[in-house]
Coordinates of C-alpha atoms in Angstrom, one line a residue:
Chain L
M1 CA 200.0 96.0 104.6
I2 CA 202.0 96.2 108.0
S3 CA 203.3 99.8 108.5
P4 CA 207.1 100.2 109.3
T5 CA 206.3 102.2 112.4
F6 CA 204.3 99.2 113.7
T7 CA 207.2 96.8 113.0
S8 CA 209.7 99.2 114.5
R9 CA 207.6 99.3 117.8
L10 CA 206.9 95.6 117.8
L11 CA 210.7 94.7 117.5
P12 CA 211.7 95.9 121.1
T13 CA 208.7 93.9 122.5
V14 CA 209.7 90.8 120.6
I15 CA 213.2 91.0 121.8
A16 CA 212.1 91.8 125.4
V17 CA 209.9 88.6 125.4
C18 CA 212.7 86.5 124.0
A19 CA 215.1 87.8 126.7
L20 CA 212.6 87.0 129.4
L21 CA 212.1 83.5 127.9
A22 CA 215.9 83.0 127.5
L23 CA 217.0 84.3 130.9
A24 CA 214.2 84.0 133.4
T25 CA 211.7 81.3 132.4
P26 CA 212.3 77.9 133.9
V27 CA 212.7 75.1 131.3
R28 CA 209.4 73.3 132.7
W29 CA 207.4 76.4 131.8
Q30 CA 208.6 76.3 128.2
S31 CA 207.0 72.8 127.4
W32 CA 204.5 74.6 125.0
A33 CA 207.6 75.2 122.7
R34 CA 208.2 71.4 122.2
P35 CA 205.3 71.0 119.6
L36 CA 206.7 74.0 117.7
G37 CA 210.1 72.4 117.7
Q38 CA 208.5 69.2 116.4
L39 CA 206.8 71.1 113.7
A40 CA 210.0 72.9 112.8
T41 CA 211.9 69.6 112.6
A42 CA 209.2 68.1 110.5
V43 CA 209.4 71.1 108.0
I44 CA 213.2 70.9 107.9
A45 CA 213.5 67.1 107.7
P46 CA 213.0 66.8 103.9
V47 CA 216.1 69.0 103.4
S48 CA 218.3 67.8 106.4
H49 CA 217.8 64.1 105.8
P50 CA 219.5 64.0 102.2
F51 CA 222.4 66.1 103.7
A52 CA 222.6 63.9 106.7
A53 CA 222.7 60.7 104.6
L54 CA 225.2 62.2 102.1
S55 CA 227.5 63.3 105.0
R56 CA 227.3 59.8 106.6
W57 CA 228.1 58.2 103.3
I58 CA 231.2 60.4 102.8
A59 CA 232.3 60.1 106.5
P60 CA 230.7 57.0 108.0
A61 CA 231.0 56.1 111.6
D62 CA 233.5 53.2 111.4
D63 CA 236.9 53.7 109.8
S64 CA 237.7 50.0 109.6
P65 CA 238.4 48.6 106.2
A66 CA 235.5 47.6 104.0
Q67 CA 234.1 44.2 105.0
T68 CA 231.9 41.9 102.9
E69 CA 228.3 41.7 103.8
R70 CA 228.7 38.1 104.9
V71 CA 231.7 38.9 107.3
R72 CA 229.7 41.8 108.9
E73 CA 226.7 39.5 109.4
L74 CA 228.8 36.7 110.9
E75 CA 230.5 39.2 113.3
S76 CA 227.1 40.6 114.2
R77 CA 225.8 37.0 115.0
L78 CA 228.9 36.3 117.1
E79 CA 228.4 39.5 119.1
E80 CA 224.8 38.6 119.6
A81 CA 225.8 35.2 120.9
Q82 CA 228.5 36.6 123.2
R83 CA 226.1 39.2 124.5
E84 CA 223.5 36.6 125.1
L85 CA 225.9 34.4 126.9
E86 CA 227.1 37.2 129.2
R87 CA 223.5 38.2 129.8
V88 CA 222.5 34.7 130.8
R89 CA 225.6 34.3 133.1
F90 CA 224.8 37.7 134.7
E91 CA 221.2 36.7 135.0
N92 CA 222.2 33.4 136.5
R93 CA 224.3 35.0 139.1
R94 CA 221.6 37.5 140.0
L95 CA 219.1 34.6 140.4
V96 CA 221.4 32.5 142.5
L97 CA 221.8 35.5 144.8
S98 CA 218.1 36.2 144.9
L99 CA 217.4 32.6 145.7
E100 CA 219.8 32.6 148.4
E101 CA 218.6 35.8 149.9
L102 CA 215.0 35.3 149.5
N103 CA 214.5 31.7 149.1
V104 CA 211.8 32.2 146.7
M105 CA 211.7 31.9 142.9
A106 CA 212.8 35.1 141.2
V107 CA 210.6 36.3 138.4
V108 CA 212.7 36.7 135.2
N109 CA 211.9 39.5 132.8
T110 CA 211.4 37.5 129.6
S111 CA 209.4 40.3 127.7
P112 CA 210.1 40.0 124.0
V113 CA 212.0 42.8 122.2
R114 CA 210.9 44.7 119.2
Q115 CA 213.6 46.1 116.9
V116 CA 213.0 49.2 115.0
Y117 CA 215.5 50.2 112.3
A118 CA 215.7 54.0 112.0
P119 CA 217.8 56.3 109.9
I120 CA 219.5 59.3 111.5
F121 CA 218.2 62.4 109.8
A122 CA 219.6 65.2 111.8
S123 CA 221.4 66.3 114.8
S124 CA 220.7 69.2 117.2
S125 CA 221.4 72.6 115.8
D126 CA 223.5 73.2 118.9
L127 CA 226.2 70.4 118.6
S128 CA 227.3 70.6 122.2
S129 CA 224.3 68.5 123.2
R130 CA 225.3 65.6 120.9
I131 CA 221.8 64.6 120.5
V132 CA 221.0 62.7 117.4
R133 CA 217.5 62.4 115.8
A134 CA 216.2 59.2 114.3
R135 CA 213.2 58.8 112.1
A136 CA 211.1 56.5 114.3
G137 CA 208.7 57.6 116.8
R138 CA 205.7 56.6 119.0
S139 CA 203.9 55.3 115.9
Q140 CA 206.6 52.6 115.5
G141 CA 206.5 51.7 119.3
V142 CA 209.5 53.7 120.3
E143 CA 209.3 55.0 123.9
V144 CA 211.3 57.1 126.2
N145 CA 214.2 54.9 127.5
S146 CA 214.1 52.6 124.5
I147 CA 217.8 51.6 123.7
A148 CA 219.6 52.6 120.4
T149 CA 222.3 50.4 119.2
A150 CA 224.7 50.7 116.3
A151 CA 226.2 47.9 114.3
G152 CA 227.3 44.8 116.2
L153 CA 225.3 45.5 119.2
Q154 CA 227.3 48.4 120.2
L155 CA 225.3 50.6 122.5
L156 CA 224.6 54.1 121.1
G157 CA 222.4 55.5 123.8
R158 CA 218.9 55.8 125.0
V159 CA 215.8 57.6 123.7
V160 CA 215.3 60.7 125.7
A161 CA 212.4 62.2 123.9
V162 CA 209.9 60.9 121.5
D163 CA 207.1 62.3 119.3
A164 CA 204.8 60.7 116.7
F165 CA 207.5 60.0 113.9
T166 CA 210.9 61.0 115.4
C167 CA 212.9 60.5 118.5
D168 CA 215.9 62.2 120.3
I169 CA 218.8 59.8 121.2
L170 CA 221.3 60.9 123.8
P171 CA 224.4 58.9 123.2
F172 CA 225.9 57.2 126.3
N173 CA 229.3 58.8 125.7
A174 CA 227.9 62.5 125.4
K175 CA 229.2 64.8 128.0
S176 CA 225.7 65.4 129.2
A177 CA 225.0 61.9 129.6
E178 CA 224.9 60.2 133.0
S179 CA 227.6 57.9 134.6
I180 CA 227.0 54.2 133.8
N181 CA 227.9 51.0 135.7
A182 CA 229.6 48.4 133.5
I183 CA 231.5 45.2 133.7
I184 CA 234.9 44.6 132.2
I185 CA 234.9 41.1 130.7
I186 CA 237.9 39.0 131.7
K187 CA 238.4 35.8 129.8
G188 CA 238.4 32.7 132.1
S189 CA 237.0 34.6 135.1
D190 CA 233.5 34.3 136.3
G191 CA 232.0 37.7 136.7
G192 CA 234.5 40.2 135.5
L193 CA 235.3 43.6 137.0
S194 CA 232.6 46.1 137.7
C195 CA 233.3 49.9 137.0
R196 CA 231.7 53.2 137.1
L197 CA 232.3 55.1 133.8
T198 CA 231.7 58.8 133.4
P199 CA 231.8 60.4 129.9
V200 CA 234.9 62.6 129.5
G201 CA 233.6 64.7 126.6
N202 CA 235.9 63.4 123.8
G203 CA 233.8 60.4 123.2
S204 CA 235.4 58.1 125.7
L205 CA 234.4 57.2 129.2
K206 CA 236.6 57.0 132.3
G207 CA 236.2 55.7 135.8
P208 CA 237.3 53.7 138.7
V209 CA 237.3 49.8 138.9
H210 CA 236.1 47.9 141.8
D211 CA 238.7 45.6 143.3
R212 CA 237.9 41.9 143.0
R213 CA 239.6 38.6 143.3
D214 CA 239.2 35.5 141.2
P215 CA 237.1 33.1 143.5
T216 CA 239.1 30.1 142.0
N217 CA 242.8 31.2 142.7
A218 CA 242.3 34.2 145.0
L219 CA 244.3 36.3 142.6
A220 CA 243.4 40.0 142.0
L221 CA 241.7 40.6 138.7
V222 CA 243.3 43.3 136.7
P223 CA 241.8 45.2 133.8
E224 CA 243.9 45.2 130.6
V225 CA 243.9 47.2 127.4
G226 CA 241.6 45.6 124.8
Q227 CA 239.3 43.9 127.1
L228 CA 235.5 44.3 126.3
V229 CA 233.2 46.4 128.6
R230 CA 229.4 45.6 128.9
L231 CA 226.7 47.4 130.5
S232 CA 225.4 46.3 133.8
D233 CA 223.3 49.1 135.2
G234 CA 220.0 48.7 137.0
R235 CA 218.9 52.2 135.9
W236 CA 219.0 51.0 132.4
P237 CA 216.1 48.8 130.9
S238 CA 216.8 44.9 131.0
V239 CA 217.1 45.0 127.1
A240 CA 220.3 47.1 127.5
Q241 CA 222.0 44.8 130.0
M242 CA 225.2 43.3 128.7
M243 CA 225.2 45.5 125.6
L244 CA 228.6 46.4 124.3
V245 CA 229.9 49.7 125.8
G246 CA 233.3 49.5 124.2
R247 CA 236.8 48.3 124.7
V248 CA 239.5 49.4 127.4
V249 CA 242.0 51.7 125.8
A250 CA 243.9 52.7 128.8
V251 CA 244.5 51.6 132.3
E252 CA 246.1 53.9 134.9
S253 CA 246.5 54.1 138.7
S254 CA 244.1 56.3 140.7
P255 CA 245.8 59.4 142.1
D256 CA 243.7 58.8 145.3
G257 CA 245.2 55.3 145.8
P258 CA 248.0 53.7 143.7
L259 CA 246.5 50.3 144.1
R260 CA 243.1 51.4 142.6
Q261 CA 242.8 51.3 138.8
I262 CA 241.1 53.9 136.5
V263 CA 240.1 52.6 133.1
T264 CA 239.4 54.6 129.8
V265 CA 236.8 52.9 127.6
S266 CA 236.1 53.9 124.1
P267 CA 233.1 52.5 121.9
T268 CA 234.1 49.8 119.4
V269 CA 232.6 52.1 116.5
E270 CA 234.6 55.1 116.0
R271 CA 232.7 58.5 115.9
I272 CA 229.6 56.5 117.0
E273 CA 227.2 59.6 116.7
R274 CA 228.0 59.4 112.9
V275 CA 226.1 56.1 112.3
A276 CA 223.6 56.4 109.4
E277 CA 221.1 54.1 111.0
V278 CA 220.4 52.8 114.4
V279 CA 218.4 49.8 115.8
I280 CA 216.0 50.9 118.5
R281 CA 215.1 48.2 121.0
T282 CA 212.0 48.5 122.9
N283 CA 209.4 46.2 124.5
A284 CA 207.3 44.4 121.9
T285 CA 204.3 44.8 124.2
S286 CA 204.3 48.6 123.7
P287 CA 200.8 49.9 123.7
D288 CA 198.9 50.8 120.5
V289 CA 201.7 49.3 118.2
S290 CA 200.3 47.6 115.1
E291 CA 201.8 46.9 111.7
K292 CA 199.0 48.8 110.1
D293 CA 199.7 51.9 112.3
S294 CA 203.3 51.9 111.5
P295 CA 204.1 53.8 108.3
K296 CA 207.4 51.8 108.0
A297 CA 205.9 48.6 109.0
G298 CA 207.4 45.7 107.0
P299 CA 211.1 45.6 106.2
G300 CA 211.8 48.6 108.5
V301 CA 210.2 47.1 111.7
G302 CA 211.7 43.9 113.1
G303 CA 209.4 41.5 114.9
P304 CA 209.8 40.2 118.5
R305 CA 213.1 38.5 119.0
Chain K
M1 CA 214.2 91.8 100.2
S2 CA 212.0 88.9 98.9
T3 CA 210.3 87.2 101.8
A4 CA 209.8 84.0 99.9
A5 CA 213.5 83.8 98.7
F6 CA 214.5 84.4 102.4
I7 CA 212.3 81.5 103.6
I8 CA 213.6 79.0 101.0
T9 CA 217.3 80.0 101.6
A10 CA 216.9 79.8 105.4
W11 CA 215.1 76.5 105.0
V12 CA 218.2 75.1 103.0
C13 CA 220.6 76.6 105.4
I14 CA 218.9 75.2 108.4
G15 CA 218.8 71.8 106.6
L16 CA 222.6 72.1 106.1
E17 CA 223.0 73.0 109.8
L18 CA 221.1 70.0 111.0
G19 CA 222.4 67.5 108.4
L20 CA 226.0 68.4 107.5
K21 CA 227.3 70.4 110.5
D22 CA 228.3 67.4 112.6
A23 CA 230.1 65.9 109.5
I24 CA 232.5 68.9 109.2
A25 CA 233.0 69.2 113.0
L26 CA 236.6 69.2 114.1
G27 CA 237.6 66.9 116.9
P28 CA 235.3 65.7 119.7
N29 CA 234.6 69.2 121.1
S30 CA 231.9 70.3 118.7
I31 CA 234.1 72.8 116.9
A32 CA 231.8 73.3 113.9
P33 CA 230.8 76.2 111.6
S34 CA 227.2 77.6 111.3
F35 CA 225.6 77.7 107.9
V36 CA 222.7 79.8 109.4
Y37 CA 225.1 82.4 110.9
C38 CA 226.8 82.8 107.5
L39 CA 223.3 83.5 105.9
L40 CA 222.6 86.0 108.7
T41 CA 225.8 87.8 108.2
F42 CA 225.2 88.2 104.5
L43 CA 221.6 89.3 104.8
A44 CA 222.6 91.7 107.5
M45 CA 225.3 93.2 105.4
F46 CA 222.9 94.1 102.6
S47 CA 219.5 94.9 104.3
G48 CA 218.4 98.2 105.4
A49 CA 217.4 98.8 109.1
P50 CA 215.5 97.4 111.0
R51 CA 215.4 94.2 108.8
P52 CA 218.8 92.8 110.0
T53 CA 217.3 92.6 113.5
W54 CA 214.2 90.9 112.3
I55 CA 216.1 88.4 110.3
A56 CA 218.2 87.7 113.4
V57 CA 215.1 87.1 115.4
A58 CA 213.7 84.8 112.8
L59 CA 216.8 82.6 112.3
G60 CA 217.6 82.6 116.0
L61 CA 214.0 81.3 116.6
L62 CA 214.5 78.7 114.0
M63 CA 217.9 77.6 115.7
D64 CA 216.2 77.6 119.1
L65 CA 213.4 75.5 117.8
T66 CA 215.7 72.9 116.3
A67 CA 218.2 72.7 119.3
R68 CA 217.6 70.2 122.0
V69 CA 218.9 71.0 125.4
P70 CA 219.4 67.9 127.6
L71 CA 217.8 68.2 131.0
Q72 CA 219.5 67.1 134.3
D73 CA 219.0 63.7 135.8
G74 CA 218.3 62.1 132.4
L75 CA 214.9 63.7 132.2
G76 CA 214.8 64.1 128.4
T77 CA 215.4 67.2 126.4
A78 CA 213.7 70.6 126.2
T79 CA 213.2 73.2 123.5
L80 CA 214.3 76.5 124.9
I81 CA 213.1 79.8 123.1
G82 CA 215.4 82.7 123.5
P83 CA 219.0 81.9 123.8
H84 CA 219.8 82.1 120.0
V85 CA 217.5 84.9 119.3
L86 CA 219.3 87.2 121.9
A87 CA 222.7 86.0 120.8
Y88 CA 221.9 86.6 117.2
V89 CA 220.2 90.0 117.8
L90 CA 223.3 91.2 119.9
S91 CA 225.8 89.9 117.2
V92 CA 223.9 91.4 114.3
Q93 CA 224.3 94.9 115.9
L94 CA 228.1 94.5 115.6
I95 CA 227.7 93.5 111.9
T96 CA 225.4 96.4 111.0
S97 CA 227.9 98.8 112.9
L98 CA 230.8 97.4 110.9
R99 CA 229.3 97.0 107.5
G100 CA 229.8 100.8 106.6
V101 CA 233.6 100.6 106.9
V102 CA 234.2 97.5 105.0
I103 CA 234.4 96.5 101.3
K104 CA 231.0 94.8 101.0
R105 CA 231.5 93.1 97.7
N106 CA 234.3 90.9 98.8
P107 CA 233.8 87.2 100.0
L108 CA 236.5 87.9 102.6
T109 CA 234.5 90.5 104.2
V110 CA 231.5 88.1 104.6
G111 CA 233.9 85.7 106.3
F112 CA 235.5 88.4 108.5
L113 CA 232.0 89.6 109.7
A114 CA 230.7 86.1 110.2
M115 CA 233.7 85.3 112.4
L116 CA 233.3 88.4 114.5
G117 CA 229.5 88.0 114.9
S118 CA 229.7 84.4 115.5
L119 CA 232.4 85.1 118.3
V120 CA 230.0 87.4 120.0
A121 CA 227.0 85.1 119.5
Q122 CA 228.8 82.1 121.0
V123 CA 230.0 84.1 124.1
M124 CA 226.5 85.4 124.5
L125 CA 225.1 81.7 124.4
V126 CA 227.5 80.6 127.0
A127 CA 226.6 83.5 129.2
I128 CA 222.8 82.8 128.9
Y129 CA 223.3 79.1 129.7
S130 CA 225.7 79.8 132.6
F131 CA 223.1 82.4 133.9
R132 CA 220.4 79.7 133.7
L133 CA 222.4 77.2 135.6
W134 CA 223.4 79.8 138.2
W135 CA 219.8 80.4 139.2
G136 CA 219.2 76.6 139.2
D137 CA 217.4 75.8 136.0
A138 CA 217.4 72.1 135.3
I139 CA 219.3 72.1 132.0
M140 CA 222.5 70.2 131.2
A141 CA 223.8 72.5 128.5
G142 CA 227.5 71.8 127.9
G143 CA 227.5 68.8 130.2
G144 CA 226.4 71.1 133.1
S145 CA 229.3 73.4 132.5
P146 CA 228.7 75.8 129.6
S147 CA 231.9 77.8 130.3
G148 CA 233.8 74.6 129.9
E149 CA 233.0 74.5 126.2
L150 CA 233.8 78.3 125.7
V151 CA 237.0 77.4 124.0
A152 CA 235.2 75.1 121.7
R153 CA 232.7 77.6 120.8
I154 CA 235.2 80.4 120.4
T155 CA 237.2 78.1 118.0
S156 CA 234.1 77.6 116.0
A157 CA 234.0 81.3 115.1
P158 CA 237.0 81.3 112.8
Y159 CA 235.7 78.1 111.3
T160 CA 232.3 79.9 110.7
G161 CA 234.4 82.7 109.1
L162 CA 236.0 80.3 106.6
L163 CA 232.7 78.8 105.8
G164 CA 231.4 82.4 105.3
V165 CA 234.1 83.0 102.6
A166 CA 233.1 79.8 100.8
L167 CA 229.3 80.4 100.9
A168 CA 229.8 84.1 99.9
F169 CA 230.6 82.6 96.3
A170 CA 227.0 81.1 96.5
F171 CA 225.3 84.0 98.1
F172 CA 226.6 86.9 95.9
P173 CA 225.1 85.3 92.8
L174 CA 221.7 84.8 94.7
S175 CA 221.6 88.4 96.0
G176 CA 219.5 89.4 92.9
W177 CA 217.0 86.6 93.6
L178 CA 216.9 87.5 97.3
G179 CA 216.1 91.1 96.4
L180 CA 219.3 92.5 97.9
A181 CA 221.1 93.8 94.8
A182 CA 218.6 96.6 94.2
Q183 CA 218.8 97.6 97.8
S184 CA 222.6 97.8 97.7
R185 CA 222.5 99.8 94.5
K186 CA 220.1 102.3 96.1
R187 CA 222.3 102.8 99.0

């Protein structure tokens, strides 16, 4: 039996240690806490997952009217085809430039993609980080920097931490996420307009558009509300290129120069962090990934695309 | 107080915190109530010293272990031990100081104390994250500017108070099971 005197003496010590850890210990010296956090998450997951599923059923990510399964499937296929077209165009331009500059054959990254369907089972207890946690981890081939997408190839974010059975996804539109380079797709124009988008904190992204003229008629390309915006950022994996970032919702003149444009982009899926399930795309050549190792192998794990 | 009953209640509340909190968040600025803080308020109101501080340490530790703090330059996330513990320990001192001058058996009291305590805890959290950023720690709490989310965190406090009123209707019938009724009668 622990005496009350002992607990009374222990309490100031515990608080002092916590104060030291909270205020004066660099984050890299607290890596030992991560396994404890994973353990705590594993213990809490059985109760948090039903609540998360219930809340996402009551308030789903997309507020659009109910669609039939067939329409949703066709829209998904259309988006996949459009994304593939843009990716091939982008790749084509890159290769032409590479060939011109280097005069050698460029090596194209043709590594196949593995898709893992993962339910969201919790968010961080401190909502300010906007991190969501999915039930798929290293055992399913998920790695740090794997890409998470929502319905219709809408980019959700990237995996920033992974353990055996779960992973942390930082949405690309979270305030703590980094800026991204993207391309505004302009119909009838070859190439579109590149822009650098920074998360604002309210779910949308904002940033300047680089001036460009249409090579066919020398007219300046202008961004318009409603145009699609796709990722084109070398710091993201190749599997993420030309994924849908969102749609232009506002265009305004830059305060630094009236001829420069600033666009505001919002994801096509409203409240994107509220999706119930994500598709995590990772290289199919991930080490030590086999169907028998994966507890969700089968219907949950997609094969190479 | 029954330790087993406390563990089960804390387990359910942290499950609600992780699973349901973002669903009832208001707007895009993370204005959301805390289920765990409401439990802490209720237990602190009816437990004898020094138990409220121990409960604050335990629940704060649980919150720290389940919070993910993004790191700068996209270097992943980290688990930071301490911020919630300190914030909860400090705020629970306010609750234990005020509990003697309020009508304890009233759900509105739970809400009022949860609101005040949560306010102190949130300000303390912002101060801790700001201090860490000031000396150059590589965290990205609050998008690199914790003070920028002070308003959202302060606005969360009345929301926690409202939730506290609602949860009080569940907590009061559970007080016997939690072993709190006998203690409150003794005093």
